[in-house]
Amino acid sequence: MRGGLLVAGTTSDAGKSVVTAGICRWLVRQGVKVAPFKGQNMSLNSFVTREGAEIGRAQAMQAQAARVEPTALMNPVLLKPGSDRSSQVVLMGRPVGELSARGYHGGRQRELFEPVMACLEELRGTYDVVICEGAGSPAEINLRRTDIVNMGIARAARLPVLVVGDIDRGGVFAQFFGTTALLAPEDQELIAGYLVNKFRGDVTLLEPGLDMLLGLTGRRTFGVLPYAHGLGIDEEDGLRVSMRGAVRESVVAPPVGEDVLRVAVCAVPLMSNFTDVDALAAEPGVVVRFVDRAEELVDADLVIVPGTRGTVKALAWLRERGLADALARRAAEGRPVLGVCGGFQALGIRIEDEVESKAGAVDGLGLLPVRVRFAVDKTLARPVGEALGERVEGYEIHHGVAEVLGGEPFLDGCRVGAVWGTHWHGSLESDGFRRAFLREVAAAAGRRFVPAPDTSFGALREEQLDRLGDLIEEHADTDALLRLIESGPPAGLPFIPPGAP
């Protein structure tokens, strides 16, 4: 078969990312060569491909669902917010500048339509099927003129559109109808139907409403997906949508040792790649929580200062909230602290930043003998190394260049006592290293915690992706989906007034 589909949503976080991943996993299990695509993504959670390109982590996860290697073609435009009003623009995996929202939507976005479409066409020429993910809602009428991710590409590529709605939030029928009715006639022709996400209860009670929706819009519902705990892996920026949320909500194996291990993650501003802690939360007996008060560090066995798009801003936040002093006390007492990327930079002696914050010279927390200078060029890499006697793989995404002046080598950073720092994201996904690190933390914290000997983070990820594929296979009309993907939007779909203003 050959074809394509755009998975749109009535709102942000309606479930587009996981539905796209689920369709990819279901299709690849049918022997279809499939790839994901999102023309424009806004996220602080990103990933580095093997060719050294930065893309959204959601698209990397979807590529894993499709059992293909992620590439920049799958997410040609990535926006990384630096404030409420501006974002770094990453094009084909490389940063090309910082733009305000007005500047981007006022002109720059239109210039990106052709390269975005070129990437989509290249994927369609390589794969049997491309499953595209939209962004936000296709009915954002203030942005339709410059759209390069929803109906803009659907209309250009003649893709059928499946609209996902989160019924757990309430109002899903109004969302489906309103989304359709706010689109221009040419866009409505592509809205093939709907998919209900996160339904709880007896589906027969929902069916009369689905029949009425069909009567009102002339469009069918392709499935009702039940509410399933722990399926939100590597979505864009919601704190509840990654693996640690899944572990909290599901039945977790008891600790192997006598104690649990408590991990506190400082919820710094512009936090990026917080998915780094998912592998810790997947370990039996490890409890992960996000904190923003100094007193919440007191009973933590490990404190993590995570990555951030604003290292200087994060430093100020840590100081304002008393967390900086609490981290200093921990270091003096020999209690474990781990800094990752921006968090590693914050733990250093001094930062010189004329690039990200343009704040110039700023004192760090002084817990590690490291000086950081921000470079214009971003480091994007997939390093492999060794730490604590174990092989480690990771990925790097940072402007800061660290000069390590002492301490014990640790990946690309250093360790002093119980304080560790590294630029490597994803290092804790290396099972042997994660277990060795947790043993060190438990010893320093005086906990009788023992890492499980057989936890495989990669296997857990595969199980999650298979569960997404199962949801589509068991609760969607897969025969109708196949026809839609291969044949395009049904002919004769009615126009629902008023249409676009």
PDB file of C-alpha atoms in Angstrom, residues 8-16 18-19 163-176 194-211 213 221 223-228 240:
ATOM      1  CA  ALA A   8      -4.701  16.569  14.005  1.00  0.00           C
ATOM      2  CA  GLY A   9      -6.105  17.411  17.426  1.00  0.00           C
ATOM      3  CA  THR A  10      -8.891  19.527  18.825  1.00  0.00           C
ATOM      4  CA  THR A  11      -6.415  20.934  21.373  1.00  0.00           C
ATOM      5  CA  SER A  12      -2.802  20.707  22.418  1.00  0.00           C
ATOM      6  CA  ASP A  13      -2.153  17.485  24.352  1.00  0.00           C
ATOM      7  CA  ALA A  14      -5.224  15.788  22.878  1.00  0.00           C
ATOM      8  CA  GLY A  15      -3.065  12.745  22.185  1.00  0.00           C
ATOM      9  CA  LYS A  16      -1.768  13.426  18.664  1.00  0.00           C
ATOM     10  CA  VAL A  18       0.821   8.959  20.980  1.00  0.00           C
ATOM     11  CA  VAL A  19      -1.893   8.245  18.393  1.00  0.00           C
ATOM     12  CA  VAL A 163      -9.030  14.703  14.292  1.00  0.00           C
ATOM     13  CA  VAL A 164      -8.251  13.419  17.799  1.00  0.00           C
ATOM     14  CA  GLY A 165     -10.176  14.674  20.812  1.00  0.00           C
ATOM     15  CA  ASP A 166      -9.510  14.090  24.532  1.00  0.00           C
ATOM     16  CA  ILE A 167     -12.886  13.145  26.013  1.00  0.00           C
ATOM     17  CA  ASP A 168     -11.409  13.030  29.521  1.00  0.00           C
ATOM     18  CA  ARG A 169     -11.312  16.840  29.452  1.00  0.00           C
ATOM     19  CA  GLY A 170     -14.998  17.043  28.559  1.00  0.00           C
ATOM     20  CA  GLY A 171     -16.717  18.777  25.648  1.00  0.00           C
ATOM     21  CA  VAL A 172     -15.338  16.501  22.954  1.00  0.00           C
ATOM     22  CA  PHE A 173     -18.426  16.678  20.715  1.00  0.00           C
ATOM     23  CA  ALA A 174     -18.322  20.480  20.713  1.00  0.00           C
ATOM     24  CA  GLN A 175     -14.594  20.283  19.980  1.00  0.00           C
ATOM     25  CA  PHE A 176     -15.080  17.991  16.979  1.00  0.00           C
ATOM     26  CA  TYR A 194     -12.678  11.717  14.326  1.00  0.00           C
ATOM     27  CA  LEU A 195     -10.942   9.589  16.957  1.00  0.00           C
ATOM     28  CA  VAL A 196     -12.008   9.759  20.601  1.00  0.00           C
ATOM     29  CA  ASN A 197      -9.128   9.463  23.055  1.00  0.00           C
ATOM     30  CA  LYS A 198      -9.051   8.659  26.807  1.00  0.00           C
ATOM     31  CA  PHE A 199     -12.610   7.325  27.203  1.00  0.00           C
ATOM     32  CA  ARG A 200     -13.586   5.834  30.555  1.00  0.00           C
ATOM     33  CA  GLY A 201     -16.602   3.573  30.985  1.00  0.00           C
ATOM     34  CA  ASP A 202     -19.117   1.786  28.787  1.00  0.00           C
ATOM     35  CA  VAL A 203     -18.630   2.767  25.150  1.00  0.00           C
ATOM     36  CA  THR A 204     -22.272   1.942  24.335  1.00  0.00           C
ATOM     37  CA  LEU A 205     -23.253   5.035  26.325  1.00  0.00           C
ATOM     38  CA  LEU A 206     -21.151   7.128  23.932  1.00  0.00           C
ATOM     39  CA  GLU A 207     -22.498   5.644  20.713  1.00  0.00           C
ATOM     40  CA  PRO A 208     -25.706   7.769  20.467  1.00  0.00           C
ATOM     41  CA  GLY A 209     -23.528  10.882  20.596  1.00  0.00           C
ATOM     42  CA  LEU A 210     -21.258   9.519  17.866  1.00  0.00           C
ATOM     43  CA  ASP A 211     -24.328   8.847  15.715  1.00  0.00           C
ATOM     44  CA  LEU A 213     -22.067  13.736  15.400  1.00  0.00           C
ATOM     45  CA  THR A 221     -15.681   8.300  14.195  1.00  0.00           C
ATOM     46  CA  GLY A 223     -12.471   4.609  16.993  1.00  0.00           C
ATOM     47  CA  VAL A 224     -12.800   5.190  20.719  1.00  0.00           C
ATOM     48  CA  LEU A 225      -9.549   4.641  22.591  1.00  0.00           C
ATOM     49  CA  PRO A 226      -9.939   3.808  26.285  1.00  0.00           C
ATOM     50  CA  TYR A 227      -8.151   5.716  28.997  1.00  0.00           C
ATOM     51  CA  ALA A 228      -4.940   3.772  29.500  1.00  0.00           C
ATOM     52  CA  ARG A 240       2.825  14.196  33.251  1.00  0.00           C
TER      53      ARG A 240
END
